[in-house]
Each structure stands twice: as structure tokens, then as C-alpha cells.
Coordinates of C-alpha atoms in Angstrom, one line a residue:
M330 CA 0.0 0.0 0.0
K331 CA 3.0 2.2 -0.2
S332 CA 3.8 3.3 -3.7
P333 CA 2.5 3.3 -7.3
F334 CA 3.7 0.7 -9.7
R335 CA 4.0 0.4 -13.4
V336 CA 1.6 -1.9 -15.3
M337 CA 3.3 -4.6 -17.3
K338 CA 1.0 -5.9 -20.0
M339 CA 0.9 -9.6 -20.3
S340 CA 1.8 -10.4 -23.9
M341 CA 0.6 -13.4 -25.9
A342 CA 3.9 -15.1 -25.2
A343 CA 3.4 -14.6 -21.5
V344 CA -0.1 -15.9 -21.6
M345 CA 1.2 -19.0 -23.5
S346 CA 3.9 -19.4 -20.8
V347 CA 1.2 -19.9 -18.2
S348 CA 0.0 -23.0 -20.0
L349 CA 3.3 -24.2 -21.6
L350 CA 5.4 -23.8 -18.4
G351 CA 2.8 -25.3 -16.1
A352 CA 5.1 -28.1 -15.4
C353 CA 7.7 -25.7 -13.9
S354 CA 7.6 -24.5 -10.3
Q355 CA 10.1 -22.9 -8.0
S356 CA 9.0 -25.4 -5.4
G357 CA 10.4 -28.4 -7.2
G358 CA 9.3 -32.0 -6.4
S359 CA 6.3 -33.7 -8.0
E360 CA 2.6 -33.9 -7.4
G361 CA 2.9 -37.4 -6.2
S362 CA 5.5 -36.6 -3.5
S363 CA 5.5 -39.1 -0.6
S364 CA 5.2 -38.0 3.0
E365 CA 8.9 -38.9 3.4
E366 CA 10.0 -36.6 0.6
K367 CA 10.9 -33.1 1.7
V368 CA 8.6 -30.5 0.1
E369 CA 8.8 -26.7 0.3
L370 CA 5.3 -25.1 -0.1
V371 CA 5.7 -21.5 -1.2
F372 CA 3.0 -19.1 0.0
Q373 CA 3.3 -15.6 -1.5
H374 CA 1.6 -13.2 0.8
I375 CA 1.1 -9.4 0.4
G376 CA 2.1 -7.8 3.6
G377 CA 5.0 -8.0 6.0
T378 CA 4.6 -4.6 7.7
V379 CA 2.3 -5.6 10.6
P380 CA 4.4 -7.4 13.2
A381 CA 1.5 -9.3 14.7
Q382 CA 0.4 -10.5 11.3
V383 CA 3.9 -11.7 10.4
T384 CA 4.2 -13.5 13.7
L385 CA 0.9 -15.3 13.2
L386 CA 1.8 -16.4 9.7
D387 CA 5.1 -17.8 10.9
E388 CA 3.4 -19.6 13.7
M389 CA 0.8 -21.0 11.2
A390 CA 3.5 -22.2 8.9
K391 CA 5.5 -23.9 11.6
E392 CA 2.5 -25.6 13.1
F393 CA 1.4 -27.0 9.7
S394 CA 5.0 -28.3 9.2
S395 CA 5.0 -30.0 12.6
Q396 CA 1.7 -31.8 11.7
N397 CA 3.1 -32.7 8.3
P398 CA 6.6 -34.0 8.6
G399 CA 8.7 -33.4 5.5
V400 CA 6.7 -30.3 4.5
T401 CA 8.1 -26.8 5.0
V402 CA 5.9 -23.7 4.4
K403 CA 7.9 -20.8 3.1
I404 CA 6.1 -17.4 3.6
V405 CA 7.2 -14.9 1.0
N406 CA 5.9 -11.4 1.9
V407 CA 5.7 -8.8 -0.9
G408 CA 4.5 -5.2 -1.0
W409 CA 1.2 -4.1 -2.5
G410 CA 3.1 -1.9 -5.0
E411 CA 4.9 -4.9 -6.5
A412 CA 2.5 -7.8 -6.0
Y413 CA 0.7 -7.6 -9.3
S414 CA 3.7 -7.2 -11.6
M415 CA 5.8 -9.7 -9.6
F416 CA 3.2 -12.5 -10.0
Q417 CA 3.0 -11.7 -13.7
R418 CA 6.7 -12.1 -14.1
Q419 CA 6.7 -15.3 -12.2
L420 CA 4.0 -16.8 -14.4
T421 CA 5.9 -15.8 -17.5
V422 CA 9.0 -17.7 -16.5
G423 CA 7.3 -20.6 -14.9
Q424 CA 8.3 -19.7 -11.3
A425 CA 4.9 -19.1 -9.7
P426 CA 4.5 -19.9 -6.0
D427 CA 2.3 -22.7 -4.9
L428 CA -0.2 -20.4 -3.1
V429 CA -0.6 -16.7 -4.0
M430 CA -2.6 -13.9 -2.3
L431 CA -4.0 -11.3 -4.7
N432 CA -6.7 -8.7 -4.5
G433 CA -10.1 -9.6 -6.1
Q434 CA -9.7 -7.6 -9.2
W435 CA -6.2 -9.0 -10.0
A436 CA -7.4 -12.5 -9.2
S437 CA -10.2 -12.1 -11.7
E438 CA -7.8 -11.1 -14.4
Y439 CA -5.4 -13.9 -13.8
Q440 CA -8.2 -16.5 -13.4
R441 CA -9.3 -15.7 -16.9
L442 CA -5.7 -16.4 -18.1
G443 CA -5.7 -19.8 -16.6
A444 CA -3.2 -19.1 -13.9
F445 CA -5.0 -21.0 -11.1
A446 CA -6.1 -24.5 -10.3
P447 CA -9.8 -25.2 -9.2
V448 CA -9.7 -25.4 -5.5
N449 CA -12.8 -27.6 -5.6
D450 CA -10.4 -30.4 -6.6
Y451 CA -8.2 -30.0 -3.5
V452 CA -10.4 -28.9 -0.6
S453 CA -13.6 -30.2 0.9
Q454 CA -17.0 -28.8 0.0
E455 CA -17.6 -28.4 3.7
M456 CA -14.8 -25.8 3.8
L457 CA -16.1 -24.0 0.8
N458 CA -19.6 -23.9 2.2
Q459 CA -18.5 -21.7 5.2
F460 CA -17.8 -18.7 3.0
L461 CA -20.2 -16.0 1.9
E462 CA -21.0 -16.6 -1.8
S463 CA -19.9 -13.0 -2.6
G464 CA -16.4 -14.0 -1.6
F465 CA -16.0 -16.0 -4.8
D466 CA -17.2 -13.3 -7.2
S467 CA -13.7 -12.6 -8.6
V468 CA -12.5 -16.3 -8.7
K469 CA -15.6 -18.2 -10.0
G470 CA -14.9 -19.6 -13.4
E471 CA -17.4 -20.1 -16.3
D472 CA -17.3 -23.8 -15.4
G473 CA -18.8 -23.0 -12.0
K474 CA -15.7 -24.0 -10.2
Y475 CA -13.8 -21.7 -7.7
Y476 CA -10.2 -20.7 -8.6
G477 CA -9.5 -19.3 -5.2
V478 CA -10.9 -18.8 -1.7
P479 CA -11.6 -15.6 0.2
W480 CA -8.7 -14.3 2.4
D481 CA -8.7 -11.2 4.5
G482 CA -11.7 -9.1 3.7
S483 CA -11.5 -5.3 3.8
V484 CA -14.2 -2.7 3.9
W485 CA -13.3 0.9 3.4
G486 CA -15.2 3.3 5.6
F487 CA -15.7 6.3 7.8
F488 CA -13.8 7.5 10.9
Y489 CA -14.3 10.7 12.9
R490 CA -12.8 12.5 15.9
T491 CA -15.5 12.7 18.6
D492 CA -13.5 15.3 20.6
L493 CA -13.3 17.6 17.6
F494 CA -17.0 17.2 16.9
E495 CA -17.7 18.4 20.5
E496 CA -15.3 21.4 20.0
A497 CA -17.2 22.3 16.8
G498 CA -20.6 22.0 18.5
L499 CA -21.5 18.8 16.7
D500 CA -23.1 15.8 18.3
P501 CA -20.5 13.0 18.4
N502 CA -23.3 10.5 18.5
N503 CA -24.8 11.7 15.2
P504 CA -22.2 11.5 12.5
P505 CA -23.1 12.7 8.9
E506 CA -25.4 10.4 7.0
T507 CA -25.5 12.0 3.6
W508 CA -23.2 13.9 1.2
E509 CA -24.9 17.1 2.2
E510 CA -24.3 16.5 5.9
L511 CA -20.7 15.4 5.2
L512 CA -19.9 18.7 3.6
E513 CA -21.8 20.7 6.2
Y514 CA -19.9 18.9 9.0
A515 CA -16.6 19.3 7.2
Q516 CA -17.1 23.1 6.9
K517 CA -17.8 23.4 10.6
L518 CA -14.7 21.2 11.4
T519 CA -12.3 23.2 9.2
K520 CA -10.2 25.9 10.9
G521 CA -6.6 26.9 10.8
D522 CA -4.5 23.8 10.1
Q523 CA -7.4 21.5 10.8
Y524 CA -9.3 20.1 7.9
G525 CA -12.8 18.7 8.1
L526 CA -12.1 15.7 5.8
A527 CA -9.4 13.7 4.1
F528 CA -9.0 10.4 2.2
P529 CA -5.8 8.8 0.9
A530 CA -5.1 9.9 -2.7
A531 CA -1.5 9.1 -3.2
G532 CA 0.0 6.4 -5.5
W533 CA -2.3 3.7 -6.4
E534 CA -5.0 4.4 -3.8
P535 CA -7.2 7.3 -5.1
D536 CA -9.9 5.1 -6.8
D537 CA -10.3 3.1 -3.6
Y538 CA -12.0 6.2 -2.1
V539 CA -13.6 7.8 -5.2
L540 CA -15.3 4.7 -6.6
P541 CA -17.8 4.5 -3.7
F542 CA -18.9 8.1 -4.5
F543 CA -19.7 7.0 -8.0
W544 CA -21.7 4.0 -6.7
Q545 CA -23.5 6.1 -4.2
A546 CA -24.5 8.4 -7.1
G547 CA -25.8 5.4 -9.0
N548 CA -22.9 5.3 -11.5
D549 CA -21.0 2.0 -12.2
V550 CA -18.2 3.7 -14.1
I551 CA -18.2 0.8 -16.6
V552 CA -20.8 -1.9 -17.2
R553 CA -20.7 -5.2 -19.0
E554 CA -23.1 -5.7 -22.0
G555 CA -22.7 -9.1 -23.4
N556 CA -19.1 -9.5 -24.4
F557 CA -18.3 -5.8 -24.3
W558 CA -17.7 -3.3 -21.5
R559 CA -19.4 0.2 -21.8
P560 CA -18.2 3.3 -19.9
T561 CA -20.9 5.1 -17.9
I562 CA -18.7 7.7 -16.3
N563 CA -19.6 10.7 -18.6
N564 CA -23.2 11.4 -17.6
E565 CA -25.1 13.5 -15.1
S566 CA -24.4 11.3 -12.1
G567 CA -20.7 10.9 -13.0
L568 CA -20.4 14.7 -13.3
A569 CA -22.1 15.1 -9.9
V570 CA -19.4 13.0 -8.3
A571 CA -16.6 14.8 -10.1
K572 CA -18.0 18.2 -8.9
Y573 CA -18.4 17.0 -5.3
I574 CA -14.8 15.8 -5.2
Y575 CA -13.5 18.9 -6.9
D576 CA -15.5 21.2 -4.5
L577 CA -14.1 19.5 -1.4
S578 CA -10.6 20.8 -2.0
N579 CA -11.2 23.7 -4.5
T580 CA -14.5 25.4 -3.7
Y581 CA -15.0 24.8 0.0
N582 CA -11.4 24.0 1.0
V583 CA -12.5 21.4 3.6
M584 CA -10.0 18.8 2.3
P585 CA -6.3 19.6 1.7
K586 CA -5.0 19.3 -1.8
T587 CA -2.0 17.6 -0.1
V588 CA -4.1 14.4 0.1
T589 CA -2.7 13.6 -3.3
G590 CA 0.6 12.9 -1.5
M591 CA -0.9 11.0 1.4
D592 CA -1.3 7.2 1.5
W593 CA -3.6 5.5 4.0
E594 CA -1.0 5.6 6.8
A595 CA -0.2 9.3 6.3
T596 CA -4.0 10.1 6.3
M597 CA -4.3 8.1 9.5
N598 CA -1.4 10.0 11.1
S599 CA -3.1 13.3 10.2
F600 CA -6.3 12.0 11.9
I601 CA -4.3 11.0 15.0
S602 CA -2.6 14.5 15.2
G603 CA -6.0 16.2 14.9
N604 CA -5.2 17.8 11.5
T605 CA -8.0 15.8 10.0
A606 CA -11.4 15.6 11.8
M607 CA -13.1 13.0 9.5
M608 CA -11.5 10.5 7.2
F609 CA -12.3 7.7 4.8
N610 CA -9.8 4.8 5.3
G611 CA -9.5 1.1 5.2
M612 CA -10.9 -0.7 8.3
W613 CA -7.4 -2.0 9.0
A614 CA -6.4 1.5 10.2
S615 CA -8.6 0.8 13.3
G616 CA -5.9 -1.5 14.7
S617 CA -3.3 1.2 14.9
L618 CA -5.9 3.7 16.2
K619 CA -6.9 1.3 19.0
A620 CA -3.3 0.8 19.9
N621 CA -2.8 4.6 20.4
P622 CA -3.6 5.4 24.1
N623 CA -3.7 9.2 23.3
L624 CA -6.8 8.6 21.2
D625 CA -8.8 6.7 23.9
G626 CA -12.4 7.9 23.8
K627 CA -11.6 10.5 21.1
W628 CA -12.7 8.7 17.9
A629 CA -15.4 6.5 16.5
T630 CA -16.4 4.8 13.3
A631 CA -19.8 5.0 11.5
P632 CA -21.5 3.8 8.3
S633 CA -20.3 5.8 5.3
P634 CA -22.6 8.7 4.3
A635 CA -25.1 7.9 1.6
G636 CA -25.2 9.5 -1.8
P637 CA -28.2 10.4 -4.1
A638 CA -28.6 6.7 -5.0
G639 CA -28.1 5.3 -1.5
K640 CA -25.3 3.5 0.3
A641 CA -22.4 1.7 -1.1
V642 CA -18.8 1.1 0.0
L643 CA -15.7 -0.5 -1.4
G644 CA -15.3 -3.9 0.2
Y645 CA -14.2 -7.3 -0.9
P646 CA -11.9 -10.2 0.2
N647 CA -8.5 -10.6 -1.1
T648 CA -8.0 -14.2 -2.4
L649 CA -5.8 -17.2 -1.9
S650 CA -5.3 -19.4 -5.0
I651 CA -3.4 -22.5 -5.8
T652 CA -1.5 -21.8 -9.0
E653 CA -1.7 -24.1 -12.0
Q654 CA 2.1 -24.2 -12.1
S655 CA 2.3 -25.7 -8.5
K656 CA 3.6 -29.2 -8.3
H657 CA 2.2 -29.5 -4.8
K658 CA -1.5 -28.8 -5.3
E659 CA -2.7 -31.6 -3.0
I660 CA -0.5 -30.3 -0.2
A661 CA -1.6 -26.7 -0.9
G662 CA -5.2 -27.8 -0.5
K663 CA -4.4 -29.5 2.8
F664 CA -2.7 -26.3 3.9
L665 CA -5.9 -24.3 3.1
E666 CA -8.0 -26.8 5.1
F667 CA -5.6 -26.3 8.0
I668 CA -6.0 -22.5 7.8
F669 CA -9.8 -22.3 7.5
T670 CA -11.1 -25.3 9.4
G671 CA -10.7 -27.0 12.8
E672 CA -11.1 -25.8 16.3
K673 CA -12.3 -22.3 16.8
P674 CA -10.7 -19.8 16.6
T675 CA -9.2 -21.0 13.4
Y676 CA -6.0 -19.5 12.0
Y677 CA -8.2 -17.6 9.6
D678 CA -10.2 -16.1 12.5
K679 CA -6.9 -15.2 14.3
F680 CA -5.6 -13.6 11.1
A681 CA -8.7 -11.4 10.7
E682 CA -8.4 -10.2 14.3
V683 CA -4.7 -9.3 14.3
T684 CA -5.1 -7.5 10.9
S685 CA -8.3 -5.8 11.9
V686 CA -10.2 -7.0 8.8
V687 CA -13.3 -9.0 8.0
G688 CA -13.3 -12.7 7.8
W689 CA -15.5 -13.5 4.7
T690 CA -17.3 -16.4 6.4
K691 CA -21.0 -16.8 7.2
D692 CA -20.5 -16.8 11.0
F693 CA -17.9 -14.0 11.2
A694 CA -20.4 -11.3 12.0
T695 CA -21.3 -13.2 15.2
T696 CA -17.8 -13.1 16.6
E697 CA -16.8 -10.9 19.6
F698 CA -14.3 -9.1 17.4
A699 CA -17.0 -8.3 14.7
Q700 CA -19.4 -7.0 17.4
D701 CA -16.8 -4.5 18.8
P702 CA -18.4 -1.0 18.4
I703 CA -15.4 0.1 16.4
M704 CA -15.5 -2.8 13.9
K705 CA -19.3 -3.3 13.7
P706 CA -20.0 -0.4 11.2
F707 CA -17.5 -2.1 8.8
V708 CA -18.9 -5.6 9.3
D709 CA -22.5 -4.3 8.9
Q710 CA -21.6 -2.8 5.5
V711 CA -20.3 -6.1 4.0
S712 CA -23.8 -6.6 2.5
I713 CA -23.5 -3.3 0.6
S714 CA -19.9 -3.6 -0.3
R715 CA -18.6 -3.8 -3.9
N716 CA -15.4 -4.8 -5.6
R717 CA -13.6 -2.7 -8.2
P718 CA -15.0 -3.2 -11.7
L719 CA -13.9 -6.7 -12.9
A720 CA -13.4 -5.5 -16.5
P721 CA -10.4 -7.1 -18.1
K722 CA -8.4 -3.9 -18.4
Y723 CA -9.6 -2.0 -15.4
E724 CA -6.3 -2.4 -13.6
E725 CA -4.5 -0.8 -16.5
F726 CA -7.0 2.0 -16.6
R727 CA -6.8 2.8 -12.9
Q728 CA -3.0 2.8 -12.9
L729 CA -2.3 4.7 -16.1
H730 CA -5.3 7.1 -16.1
F731 CA -7.9 7.1 -13.4
N732 CA -5.7 7.6 -10.3
A733 CA -3.7 10.4 -11.9
A734 CA -6.9 12.1 -13.1
I735 CA -8.4 12.0 -9.6
Q736 CA -5.3 13.6 -8.3
K737 CA -5.5 16.4 -10.9
L738 CA -9.2 16.9 -10.1
I739 CA -8.4 17.3 -6.4
Q740 CA -5.5 19.7 -7.3
G741 CA -7.9 21.8 -9.5
Q742 CA -5.8 20.9 -12.6
L743 CA -8.8 19.3 -14.3
T744 CA -12.4 20.6 -14.3
P745 CA -15.1 18.1 -13.4
E746 CA -16.3 18.3 -17.0
Q747 CA -12.8 17.5 -18.3
F748 CA -12.4 14.7 -15.8
V749 CA -15.5 12.7 -16.8
S750 CA -14.9 13.3 -20.5
D751 CA -11.3 12.2 -20.4
M752 CA -12.0 9.1 -18.3
H753 CA -14.8 8.1 -20.6
T754 CA -12.5 8.4 -23.6
R755 CA -9.7 6.5 -21.9
L756 CA -12.1 3.6 -21.1
E757 CA -13.4 3.5 -24.6
E758 CA -9.8 3.3 -26.0
L759 CA -8.9 0.4 -23.7
M760 CA -12.1 -1.5 -23.9
G761 CA -13.0 -0.8 -27.5
K762 CA -16.0 1.2 -28.5

């Protein structure tokens, strides 16, 4: 989540490599490895910056190895900024890990390229039945099989400083519920070097926070019609969103233009320091906020304000997939069973808690962690959460065009009219008219 990264287009040769080099794997060995043969199962995970998470993953790997003599689980942590392109390169040269974590939109793209094995063949139906069906949206193939399982689920939502609400004469028990109230509150909370609102808009993050505004306005940005994808961004509802975002920093000055250089962590730190009174951020930020004793009793979370078309938030699970190139698919499936099943709390439950995210299972909402007043608004919004558009070239669009244009809109370098027109054109160019 730290920095932008360059899109590397998968050429036809690379796509062919996924199929032709399927027999190759950095793990070595063979599918029919005996229990006495030493096997290294490579699990490529996006993360490594949260100490409690790293500790739990290491514990999980060691415990599985102790129960399965001869098997070693190697956890490879990679950054969000490199995960997409790294996996692409690994596929191309036949060096894919056995298990890989990706976000939903990326997983959808690679699933269509045949990069994953169907997990139905390697795990029990009982394990699959415990997940919310929406968790498979990005990894369900046309054959009805699942090419991955839900991992840590995130919901992006709303945080506010209750102490700053009181100072501004606002009721801390009544956060804003609509766009109009959000702007009204932000104006009352803006003074001196304190801004009423902020959201991360640096690097590759801007569309995480602007997409929900489009959905709340009733605009899907791009929709599928048969075998084609049609942009919807350049219409009345799309323009309303662009004007709202533009006005926050350029007309009403309730959001600093410097958010274009602030990632989720920098935005959180501004919230902690009191320079930001309300923020949109990922639910994982709550873990760091809870750990800060100086904020005790000074902040809260709430459902995201609704737009003209109602409520909607960004929220989806990342995925874990067994790669088609893996020579240890059976063992990888056994490892997944180990993570997701067994005595409660499972390792999956523990991972969700230490990472402050949603477990995408049917019973997660009933857990003590999910019922915590800070976490509950996020968990309650799972039912209205949406993934990024699963259009084949959306990742390319967001990296090359959308995020940069959002930054220019916030900076006042693009008018709302230019923004929606340009983005519509870019989408048409990528998707074909």
C-alpha cells in the first residue's frame, strides 16, 4: 500500500507461458510426493509490515509443518506496490508460488488467463460452504468452479474524531449520514491547520476512495453488456461525483490538496494528530488507532454517508489461489484446510483479528471481534460492499489514467467536465467502442 507501480502488459507469449510452463515451479518436487520426501510449499503473501500478522503467519507455517513431517511452508511477503507485476513475471518464466494472495480484481484477471487450479479439486465442500458466496465473485470460473478462496476481507469506511466534533458544537453520537451533511460537518470542522475531511489519494489508492462516491450516485463507471464493456462515467451522475470531489478541495477547501501525496498511513497520522477531523480509510487502520492510548475515547467509526442513489462502500476479500504451475496442489489444498477449518478460533479467525479486517465467512459477524463497536460499522456494511469493476483492463485503466486524473481533479488541474470526458475516452480506448 506504499507506492504506485507500473503496469506490465501480459503479452501473448506470456499468456502461453502460463500454459506451456505449467510443469515448472520454484517449489520443485512432484505432485505425487510421498510424505517422506521433503517438500517446500511457497505461500506468497502481500504484507509483512504488521508485526502481529507476520508472527501469526510464521506460527501457522511452523504448526502445519509440525503436523506434516517433511513439509516446510515458506512465507514470502511482498509489497502491495509490486505484487501484481511480480506475479505476472513469475507466471511468465514458470516460477509461480504454490499459493498466492491477490486482491479480487487482480485474481479475476489472472483467473481468466488460466493461472489458477480449481480449489474444488483440492479442498472439501464443507470448507467452501462456510464462506459468503460473494467471496467467490472474482474467482468463479465459467465452469462453475472456484479458482481461489476468500482471504482477508477489507471494507473501506468512515472514521471521525468525537472530541473535535464536540469542540465544533456537533453531536458526536450523530455523524453525517448524507453527502450534504458530510460537507456541512466538514465546513464546521475546518479551521486553521485542521481540515474537516481527508482520504488517501497518493500512489495507487485514489480510486479506492472515489469509486464509492460513484456507486452512491448510481454510477457504475463501466458496465458489461454481453461480451463488451461500456463506460458510464460521462453522464449526469458521474459529473455530480466529479463536482463533489472537486469542490471539497477547491471550492469549500475542507479537504487539503496535499491528500494527493498521502497514503492510508499518512492520512491516519493526520487523523491522529488532529489535523483531520473526519476521514475515509480502510478498516485495518482501526488496529493502529486502537493501539494509540492518546486517542482513547476521542474517535469512532460509522457507516459511510449515503449519496443520491443510496449507500455503497468498497469492500471485498483478497483471495488465496493454488497456482496451476504448482507441483504440490494436494499439499496446498491441505494447507488451506488447515487455515480455515478445525477448532475455533481457526488461524483464519486469528488472522482477521490481528489484521483488523473482515473474515468472509457466514459466521464471522457473530464473533466478539466483529461486534466490537469500532468494527461493527464495517462488518455491517459487508452486505452493501462492492469490488472494483472486474473489467479485463480496469487495472490498466486505474494505474495509467484514473488515479492520476483523480489527483488532478483534487488539485484543481482538471475541471469536473474534463475529468468525466477524459476518463470516458480512456475507457473506450482500452475496452474498444
